[in-house]
Amino acid sequence: MSLRTVALAGSPNVGKSTVFNELTGMHRHTGNWIGKTVDTKASQFYYKFNNYSVVDLPGTYSLHAASKEEAVAGEYLRAHTPDCLVCVVDCTVLERSLPLVFQLFHLTDKAVVLLNLCDEARKKGIYVDGEKLSALLGVPVVKSTARSGRGLNNLLEQIHLVTTGAVTPAPITVDEGEAAFAKAKEFSAAVITQNKVQKQSMLDRIMLGKVTSFAAMAVIFAVLLWLTVSLSNYPSELLSRLFGFLEARLAGSMAAIGISAVIIDALVHGVLRVLFWVVAVMLPPMAIFFPLFALLEDFGLLPRIAFNFDYCFEKCGACGKQSLCTCMGLGCNAVGVTGARIIDSKRERLIAIVTNSLTPCNGRFPILLAIIGMFFAKSSFTAAAVLLGFIALSTLGTFAASFVLGKTVLKGKSVPVVMELPPYRTPQFVKTTLLCLREKVLFVLLRAVVVAAPAGLIIWLFANIRAGDLTLLAHLSGALDGTGRALGMDGVILLAFILGFPANEIVLPIALMAYLSSGTLSELSNASSLQQILLDNGWTAKTALCTCVFTLFHFPCSTTLITVFKETRSIKWTLMSVLVPLALGSALCGLINILL
């Protein structure tokens, strides 16, 4: 049985990845903005006793490479001849999409045009005559709404007919340039009926208004953070109690079968306690923040937030697309780093990569939320407002670092960028939430758990192995104490950040373990008892503030750093991604320590 190849090509944000998911049964994340796909993705499906390999190409407006996405798509299609090329088109902007379709027709005769987003067209009062368009183009035309799966059975049938030779398309030949745009206008006028006059939505007047845009963004993030803070406290406490019960039962069972007290202490009170602490603290806020963030993206708000920041980044000498990477970094810095692939200029891409860790990822939120709740805010509303302030500070830090890099080691002028704003769409609440929980929350949690277990053992060993009168942990933190206090913290906190390099989520547990002479957390405590541990070890509001600032600005976690190296293939820029946030965080903390 031969394997037939199907390629999906089209402009950004026309739903190619959604079509790919529906055809293959995969669960690739599809965001409601451009730049989500910058490499080819392949999988397979089976239809009528035939196996098909389907390739999802990056979105491109032209096959003449002006960006990395266009280069990847063009290179693939010139190097490979698919058995069927599916030209995915947004039927709400048919005239703009057809010039690319004409270019694709020059590469192969075996083509099918998929008119996607028919639901959006219907809302806008747009009707496209698919049969008439098929006659004009000389290829099969299928109308669909890929998000709901409508029309994809018809697409499968047309792919089958084209690849088996049952249908022989005869695509129209159109010269590139003005002729293509003229023909696109002619065809669109012939097949489109529009019943409504389109107006800018009221929501866009607010989200994109000169006066209202930044206030609206602040409100959105404030509500997002408030929901995360207010809804995560109770499940965190519930998990802490559950894990405390399990820990006690496990320690008792191990003692009953004669396992050494030292081994029980190392495995249960060292490894397992840290692991439980990380899960109890991380899971609830992640399970709330990540899905809410994904729903904002699905609805279409994130691209508009990125658009509003475009001007700011351009003024800093960076690329406006860096705003997209910054938004991605709020979820995970490693994702933000890979997202920099959408930036065409190498100089501006490096600025985006080096500064992305200045954006607090979700792994740093548990530290910030815990410290804010213990020292700066008693209500969830106040905590959300303080956290929003820290995020604003990180944004200013990103602007400042981008400006300095653009004026020094990465001199040059910013390249203008065209950013397409997708339509607002009703989020797929259940599908998006479940996909986010599975692919983001569980992935990040598993990574933290894998790191937390050996980290718990290492810290336990450091805290229980003595060199003279002091433990190894005490020696190390003592050696760093002078530097830590110069930064408004202490040696224990600084050591916790260093040992927390594998994952930001374990920084606070490491610090708490180091403060206790036993080398383990005394219990899975609530916020007040954790605060008392910190106060007993000399913490003040200034210590808490400096720790929060250093949480915002310090070296990236191991996952992000590895990603930086993979993206840049350069030790120099990997080190720069460490030094830039570390220098900024150290300078700010030192200044706070002097002033306060």
XYZ file of C-alpha atoms in Angstrom:
596
model
C 0.000 0.000 0.000
C 1.658 3.229 -1.173
C 1.923 6.326 1.002
C 0.490 9.423 -0.674
C 1.600 12.901 0.373
C -0.734 15.838 1.045
C 0.624 19.326 1.740
C -1.378 22.085 3.446
C -0.380 25.573 2.312
C -1.876 29.016 2.821
C -1.566 32.395 4.461
C -1.130 32.795 8.232
C -4.187 32.358 10.420
C -6.376 30.593 7.868
C -6.737 27.420 9.944
C -4.148 25.092 8.380
C -3.082 23.643 11.725
C -6.720 23.100 12.674
C -7.296 21.229 9.408
C -4.108 19.239 10.108
C -5.373 18.302 13.589
C -8.786 17.247 12.303
C -7.341 15.129 9.510
C -4.724 13.378 11.619
C -6.389 13.282 15.031
C -3.424 15.072 16.570
C -3.718 17.848 19.137
C -1.368 20.508 17.918
C -1.970 23.864 19.614
C -3.604 26.292 17.188
C -3.629 29.887 18.324
C -5.780 32.676 16.949
C -2.805 34.689 15.688
C 0.024 34.489 13.197
C 3.402 32.910 13.804
C 2.209 29.747 15.553
C 3.732 27.460 12.893
C 7.282 28.187 11.745
C 8.371 24.659 10.796
C 6.752 21.859 8.857
C 4.749 19.296 10.805
C 3.893 15.866 9.406
C 1.568 13.065 10.411
C -0.616 10.466 8.741
C -4.249 9.560 8.209
C -6.083 6.668 6.567
C -8.925 7.018 4.075
C -10.549 4.442 1.774
C -7.803 1.837 2.078
C -5.052 4.396 1.425
C -2.434 5.849 3.727
C -1.759 9.572 3.496
C 1.096 11.620 4.910
C -0.064 15.183 5.516
C 2.383 18.071 5.949
C 1.386 21.355 7.605
C 3.500 24.182 6.146
C 4.122 27.552 7.843
C 1.766 30.352 6.916
C 3.033 32.504 4.051
C 1.681 35.354 1.962
C 4.061 34.587 -0.915
C 6.476 31.911 -2.064
C 9.145 34.567 -2.599
C 10.918 34.367 0.746
C 10.670 37.558 2.784
C 10.536 35.742 6.114
C 11.553 32.427 7.623
C 7.992 31.108 7.338
C 7.898 31.907 3.619
C 11.355 30.398 3.119
C 10.387 27.117 4.838
C 7.129 26.802 2.886
C 8.698 27.713 -0.450
C 11.719 25.443 -0.006
C 9.548 22.467 0.885
C 7.213 22.880 -2.095
C 10.091 23.355 -4.529
C 11.927 20.300 -3.185
C 8.880 18.017 -2.926
C 5.965 17.352 -5.252
C 2.962 16.336 -3.125
C 0.343 14.021 -4.528
C -2.193 16.674 -3.548
C -1.656 20.303 -2.545
C -4.471 21.695 -0.406
C -4.555 25.501 -0.697
C -6.268 26.650 2.524
C -7.988 30.004 2.058
C -9.805 32.359 4.433
C -13.050 32.907 2.579
C -13.676 36.187 4.441
C -10.681 37.722 2.606
C -10.736 35.778 -0.653
C -9.237 38.549 -2.801
C -6.179 38.792 -0.588
C -5.715 35.007 -0.544
C -5.974 34.225 -4.252
C -2.564 35.620 -5.393
C -0.838 32.966 -3.258
C -3.158 30.312 -4.719
C -2.085 31.365 -8.225
C 1.570 31.001 -7.173
C 0.878 27.527 -5.792
C -0.752 26.503 -9.075
C 2.619 27.089 -10.794
C 4.132 24.296 -8.669
C 1.604 21.505 -9.226
C -1.581 20.669 -11.099
C -2.809 18.362 -8.348
C -4.476 20.984 -6.166
C -7.609 21.437 -4.099
C -8.762 24.790 -2.719
C -10.254 24.683 0.779
C -12.435 27.698 1.596
C -12.122 27.692 5.382
C -13.729 29.870 8.077
C -17.148 29.734 6.478
C -18.706 30.369 9.892
C -16.840 33.677 10.123
C -17.963 34.573 6.607
C -21.576 33.826 7.490
C -21.391 36.121 10.537
C -20.095 38.893 8.295
C -22.795 38.339 5.705
C -20.313 36.989 3.127
C -21.334 34.180 0.757
C -18.842 32.577 -1.626
C -20.143 30.546 -4.573
C -17.839 27.536 -4.325
C -18.991 25.877 -7.551
C -18.460 29.044 -9.594
C -15.038 29.578 -8.035
C -14.135 25.959 -8.855
C -15.038 26.550 -12.490
C -12.940 29.733 -12.615
C -9.902 28.182 -10.920
C -10.072 24.813 -12.647
C -9.638 22.818 -9.424
C -12.011 21.309 -6.842
C -13.170 23.810 -4.218
C -14.389 22.671 -0.802
C -16.097 24.911 1.748
C -15.439 24.166 5.423
C -15.413 25.251 9.049
C -12.435 23.249 10.284
C -12.915 24.112 13.977
C -16.174 22.163 13.984
C -15.100 19.598 11.368
C -17.695 20.718 8.811
C -16.702 20.110 5.214
C -13.656 17.975 6.007
C -15.297 14.736 4.851
C -15.766 16.401 1.482
C -12.103 17.482 1.593
C -11.029 13.895 2.260
C -13.024 12.717 -0.738
C -11.544 15.363 -3.049
C -8.008 14.523 -1.847
C -8.752 10.865 -2.574
C -10.087 11.618 -6.061
C -7.120 13.837 -6.974
C -4.415 11.489 -5.620
C -5.942 8.411 -7.298
C -6.381 10.186 -10.634
C -10.173 9.956 -10.590
C -10.260 13.744 -10.915
C -7.720 15.651 -12.975
C -7.561 19.341 -11.989
C -6.616 21.896 -14.640
C -5.637 24.967 -12.610
C -5.660 28.376 -14.250
C -2.290 29.903 -15.091
C -1.889 33.503 -13.970
C 1.282 35.564 -14.312
C 2.665 36.929 -11.069
C 2.562 40.614 -10.179
C -0.227 43.026 -11.098
C -1.933 40.426 -13.269
C -2.401 38.130 -10.269
C -3.916 40.871 -8.106
C -6.190 41.981 -10.953
C -7.373 38.416 -11.525
C -7.936 37.927 -7.772
C -10.114 41.027 -7.701
C -12.045 39.863 -10.752
C -12.693 36.364 -9.390
C -13.670 37.640 -5.949
C -16.198 40.052 -7.397
C -17.664 37.234 -9.476
C -18.195 34.729 -6.664
C -18.836 36.827 -3.518
C -22.152 38.159 -2.315
C -22.015 40.386 0.779
C -25.154 41.279 2.701
C -23.647 43.392 5.497
C -21.434 46.445 5.694
C -18.496 45.689 7.960
C -17.716 48.071 10.780
C -14.978 48.072 13.354
C -16.262 46.257 16.405
C -16.801 48.128 19.637
C -14.344 45.787 21.305
C -11.615 46.776 18.839
C -12.311 50.429 19.463
C -11.445 49.772 23.099
C -8.602 47.268 22.626
C -6.871 49.260 19.883
C -7.773 52.801 20.930
C -4.926 55.213 21.646
C -6.380 56.135 25.036
C -8.128 52.938 26.077
C -5.844 50.148 24.823
C -3.303 49.974 27.651
C -5.959 50.504 30.321
C -7.988 47.667 28.802
C -4.931 45.381 28.784
C -4.224 46.204 32.431
C -7.810 45.327 33.374
C -7.676 42.030 31.452
C -4.444 40.932 33.098
C -5.641 42.121 36.501
C -8.776 39.959 36.198
C -6.700 37.031 34.913
C -4.293 37.266 37.830
C -7.081 37.835 40.376
C -8.837 34.666 39.227
C -5.554 32.752 39.430
C -4.798 33.999 42.936
C -8.287 33.745 44.397
C -9.151 30.331 42.964
C -5.833 28.592 43.658
C -5.588 29.045 47.445
C -8.176 26.469 48.501
C -7.033 23.598 46.212
C -3.410 24.282 47.235
C -4.314 23.916 50.906
C -6.363 20.802 50.160
C -3.463 19.205 48.302
C -1.089 20.108 51.135
C -3.277 18.313 53.663
C -3.659 15.299 51.389
C 0.080 15.039 50.778
C 0.820 15.481 54.488
C -1.465 12.546 55.251
C 0.130 10.395 52.527
C 3.620 11.274 53.723
C 2.846 10.261 57.299
C 1.268 6.972 56.207
C 4.199 6.154 53.903
C 6.804 6.931 56.597
C 4.888 4.760 59.052
C 4.637 1.867 56.596
C 8.351 2.024 55.787
C 9.247 2.063 59.486
C 6.938 -0.910 60.126
C 8.851 -3.096 57.662
C 12.184 -2.175 59.215
C 13.564 0.411 56.806
C 16.282 2.565 58.330
C 15.224 5.903 59.815
C 17.958 7.631 57.787
C 16.578 6.241 54.519
C 13.024 7.210 55.510
C 14.195 10.707 56.361
C 16.057 11.092 53.042
C 13.358 9.650 50.794
C 10.164 10.750 52.534
C 11.110 13.944 54.363
C 13.657 14.953 51.737
C 12.711 13.827 48.233
C 8.972 13.241 48.617
C 8.263 16.301 50.739
C 9.824 18.656 48.203
C 8.018 16.874 45.385
C 4.681 17.163 47.184
C 5.347 20.819 48.000
C 6.045 21.644 44.364
C 2.873 19.915 43.186
C 0.686 21.507 45.868
C 2.012 24.995 45.131
C 2.318 24.749 41.336
C -0.626 22.725 40.131
C -3.614 24.909 41.161
C -2.348 28.249 39.779
C -1.100 26.579 36.577
C -4.383 24.729 36.095
C -6.144 28.106 36.260
C -3.698 30.471 34.547
C -2.721 28.390 31.522
C -6.288 27.624 30.327
C -7.411 31.226 30.888
C -4.388 32.463 28.948
C -5.114 29.995 26.136
C -8.757 31.109 25.992
C -7.645 34.736 25.603
C -5.482 33.603 22.708
C -8.314 31.555 21.215
C -10.684 34.526 21.463
C -8.259 36.842 19.675
C -7.182 39.193 22.472
C -3.509 38.225 22.664
C -2.698 39.299 19.095
C -4.198 42.696 19.869
C -2.172 42.997 23.054
C 0.905 42.178 20.996
C -0.142 44.751 18.392
C -0.387 47.448 21.053
C 3.163 46.708 22.197
C 4.464 46.784 18.634
C 5.103 50.553 18.756
C 6.924 50.282 22.093
C 9.303 47.585 20.865
C 9.942 49.439 17.632
C 10.908 52.565 19.592
C 13.372 50.417 21.562
C 15.104 49.442 18.328
C 13.607 45.956 18.370
C 11.045 44.254 16.141
C 7.340 44.604 16.749
C 6.985 40.823 16.516
C 8.961 40.620 19.762
C 5.697 41.520 21.463
C 4.339 38.138 20.357
C 7.355 36.372 21.885
C 6.875 38.321 25.122
C 3.245 37.205 25.352
C 4.330 33.599 24.731
C 6.959 33.968 27.466
C 4.273 34.596 30.078
C 3.371 30.954 29.704
C 6.893 29.547 29.278
C 10.147 31.314 28.404
C 11.321 28.358 26.323
C 8.207 28.735 24.170
C 8.867 32.473 23.855
C 12.422 31.751 22.692
C 11.274 29.338 19.973
C 8.574 31.835 19.034
C 11.326 34.271 18.008
C 11.616 32.254 14.794
C 8.837 34.431 13.383
C 11.229 37.414 13.429
C 13.000 37.713 10.081
C 16.002 39.851 11.057
C 18.766 37.904 12.833
C 19.656 40.975 14.925
C 16.105 41.502 16.150
C 15.589 37.790 16.692
C 18.618 37.721 18.984
C 17.266 40.693 20.969
C 13.983 38.829 21.462
C 15.759 35.621 22.509
C 18.188 37.256 24.944
C 15.482 39.327 26.674
C 12.680 36.761 26.783
C 13.605 35.451 30.241
C 12.897 38.950 31.604
C 9.236 38.020 31.223
C 8.043 36.079 34.295
C 6.948 32.639 33.141
C 4.296 30.641 34.928
C 7.027 28.725 36.765
C 7.931 31.918 38.649
C 4.359 32.792 39.541
C 4.191 30.431 42.574
C 7.205 32.170 44.155
C 5.804 35.618 43.459
C 2.317 34.706 44.653
C 3.605 33.093 47.850
C 5.814 36.067 48.785
C 3.195 38.646 47.795
C 0.581 36.856 49.901
C 2.891 36.627 52.923
C 4.331 40.162 52.880
C 2.395 42.565 50.659
C -1.251 41.577 50.316
C -3.913 39.938 52.409
C -6.710 39.842 49.818
C -6.629 38.161 46.426
C -7.534 41.448 44.720
C -4.565 43.252 46.272
C -2.277 40.319 45.480
C -3.376 40.400 41.833
C -2.713 44.143 41.683
C 0.781 43.720 43.164
C 1.559 40.865 40.775
C 0.369 43.027 37.872
C 2.794 45.696 39.054
C 5.664 43.209 38.978
C 4.681 42.133 35.449
C 4.657 45.805 34.410
C 8.148 46.139 35.899
C 9.311 43.125 33.897
C 7.897 44.715 30.737
C 9.816 47.926 31.405
C 12.922 45.808 32.005
C 12.391 44.118 28.633
C 12.082 47.504 26.914
C 15.227 48.799 28.642
C 17.305 45.712 27.885
C 16.124 45.671 24.256
C 17.060 49.341 23.883
C 20.544 48.838 25.372
C 21.237 45.752 23.251
C 20.021 47.582 20.154
C 22.434 50.436 20.843
C 25.480 48.311 21.779
C 26.235 44.702 20.823
C 23.279 44.445 18.420
C 23.324 47.803 16.671
C 21.008 48.403 13.755
C 17.644 49.735 12.682
C 14.358 47.999 13.337
C 12.634 46.448 10.353
C 8.986 47.428 9.741
C 6.573 44.577 10.270
C 3.062 43.868 9.032
C 0.945 42.269 11.743
C -2.393 40.756 10.825
C -5.156 40.916 13.428
C -7.428 37.874 13.280
C -11.162 38.138 13.873
C -12.637 37.571 17.311
C -13.806 34.001 17.667
C -15.830 32.221 20.287
C -13.297 30.134 22.225
C -13.646 26.369 22.211
C -13.857 26.284 26.005
C -13.832 22.539 26.661
C -11.407 21.576 23.893
C -8.965 24.430 24.603
C -9.044 23.851 28.356
C -8.484 20.093 28.133
C -5.747 20.501 25.538
C -4.039 23.128 27.668
C -4.218 20.999 30.815
C -2.745 18.025 29.016
C -0.064 19.665 26.870
C 0.993 22.606 29.026
C 0.051 22.122 32.655
C 0.986 18.455 32.898
C 4.131 18.980 30.803
C 5.443 21.799 32.997
C 4.384 20.011 36.175
C 6.102 16.782 35.121
C 9.284 18.699 34.330
C 9.218 20.340 37.755
C 8.510 17.036 39.506
C 11.367 15.284 37.699
C 13.688 18.070 38.816
C 12.245 18.382 42.336
C 12.869 14.764 43.294
C 16.672 14.711 42.834
C 16.879 18.313 44.066
C 15.184 17.265 47.289
C 17.728 14.474 47.770
C 20.684 16.761 46.997
C 19.498 19.431 49.403
C 18.846 16.813 52.072
C 22.389 15.487 51.626
C 23.845 19.007 51.751
C 21.843 19.726 54.877
C 22.807 16.518 56.675
C 26.436 15.988 55.668
C 28.718 17.950 57.947
C 32.128 19.458 57.327
C 33.353 20.415 60.790
C 30.621 22.010 62.883
C 28.531 23.097 59.905
C 26.610 21.301 57.183
C 27.636 21.622 53.541
C 24.531 23.709 52.946
C 25.518 26.098 55.713
C 29.049 26.405 54.295
C 27.735 27.210 50.812
C 25.099 29.697 51.972
C 27.633 31.300 54.305
C 30.058 31.814 51.433
C 27.320 33.586 49.465
C 25.950 35.580 52.398
C 27.944 38.739 51.756
C 26.855 38.921 48.119
C 23.286 38.030 49.013
C 23.027 40.785 51.637
C 24.492 43.337 49.220
C 21.520 42.478 47.002
C 19.013 42.864 49.841
C 18.669 39.128 50.420
C 21.011 36.606 52.078
C 23.214 33.662 51.175
C 20.421 31.111 51.556
C 18.182 32.881 49.036
C 21.021 33.301 46.565
C 21.979 29.635 46.948
C 18.322 28.644 46.416
C 18.282 30.482 43.081
C 21.491 28.744 42.033
C 20.318 25.269 43.056
C 16.918 26.069 41.524
C 18.511 26.451 38.076
C 16.813 23.257 36.784
C 13.358 24.798 37.452
C 12.219 28.056 39.031
C 9.423 26.263 40.837
C 11.778 24.722 43.423
C 13.562 27.934 44.518
C 11.320 28.644 47.504
C 11.261 25.033 48.760
C 15.059 24.966 48.622
C 15.284 28.173 50.648
C 12.838 26.880 53.242
C 14.705 23.603 53.567
C 18.013 25.428 53.984
C 16.599 27.633 56.755
C 15.612 24.584 58.821
C 18.402 22.838 60.676
C 16.910 19.432 59.893
C 17.297 20.105 56.169
C 13.655 19.315 55.444
C 10.404 21.186 55.484
C 8.851 20.713 58.898
C 5.470 20.129 57.246
C 3.462 21.048 54.194
C 2.544 24.308 55.854
C 0.050 27.042 55.155
C 1.120 30.580 54.243
C 1.257 31.861 57.816
C 3.591 29.109 59.049
C 5.802 29.484 55.979
C 5.946 33.209 56.639
C 6.996 32.557 60.227
C 9.919 30.425 59.013
C 11.065 33.312 56.837
C 10.599 35.916 59.578
C 12.545 33.769 62.026
C 15.423 33.802 59.556
C 15.579 37.563 59.218
C 13.196 38.286 56.349
C 11.731 41.781 56.147
C 9.577 43.545 53.580
C 12.792 44.671 51.879
C 14.024 41.073 51.684
C 10.715 40.014 50.176
C 10.806 42.883 47.643
C 14.361 42.102 46.553
C 13.536 38.404 46.263
C 10.549 39.199 44.036
C 12.653 41.490 41.844
C 15.389 38.863 41.579
C 12.715 36.303 40.719
C 11.760 38.536 37.797
C 15.326 39.182 36.685
C 17.817 36.343 37.018
C 19.326 33.684 34.777
C 16.901 31.488 32.793
C 16.017 27.979 33.929
C 17.850 25.038 32.391
C 15.081 24.272 29.878
C 15.062 27.832 28.548
C 18.855 28.012 28.425
C 19.073 24.781 26.442
C 16.423 26.165 24.090
C 18.416 29.389 23.636
C 21.488 27.399 22.628
C 19.486 25.247 20.217
C 17.978 28.350 18.588
C 21.207 30.387 18.359
C 23.854 27.649 18.104
C 26.077 30.129 19.906
C 27.734 29.968 23.326
C 28.143 33.755 23.182
C 24.417 34.497 22.928
C 23.551 31.735 25.383
C 25.826 33.421 27.926
C 24.303 36.813 27.042
C 20.865 35.428 27.863
C 22.261 34.659 31.337
C 24.208 37.871 31.877
C 21.559 40.372 30.725
C 18.789 39.405 33.203
C 21.326 38.675 35.946
C 22.954 42.106 35.553
C 19.584 43.870 35.539
C 18.298 41.960 38.573
C 21.511 42.494 40.538
C 21.528 46.220 39.759
C 17.891 46.696 40.786
C 18.227 44.653 43.979
C 21.414 46.491 44.931
C 19.691 49.829 44.365
C 16.683 48.796 46.460
C 19.006 47.654 49.230
C 20.772 51.031 49.245
C 17.609 53.140 49.083
C 15.606 51.139 51.626
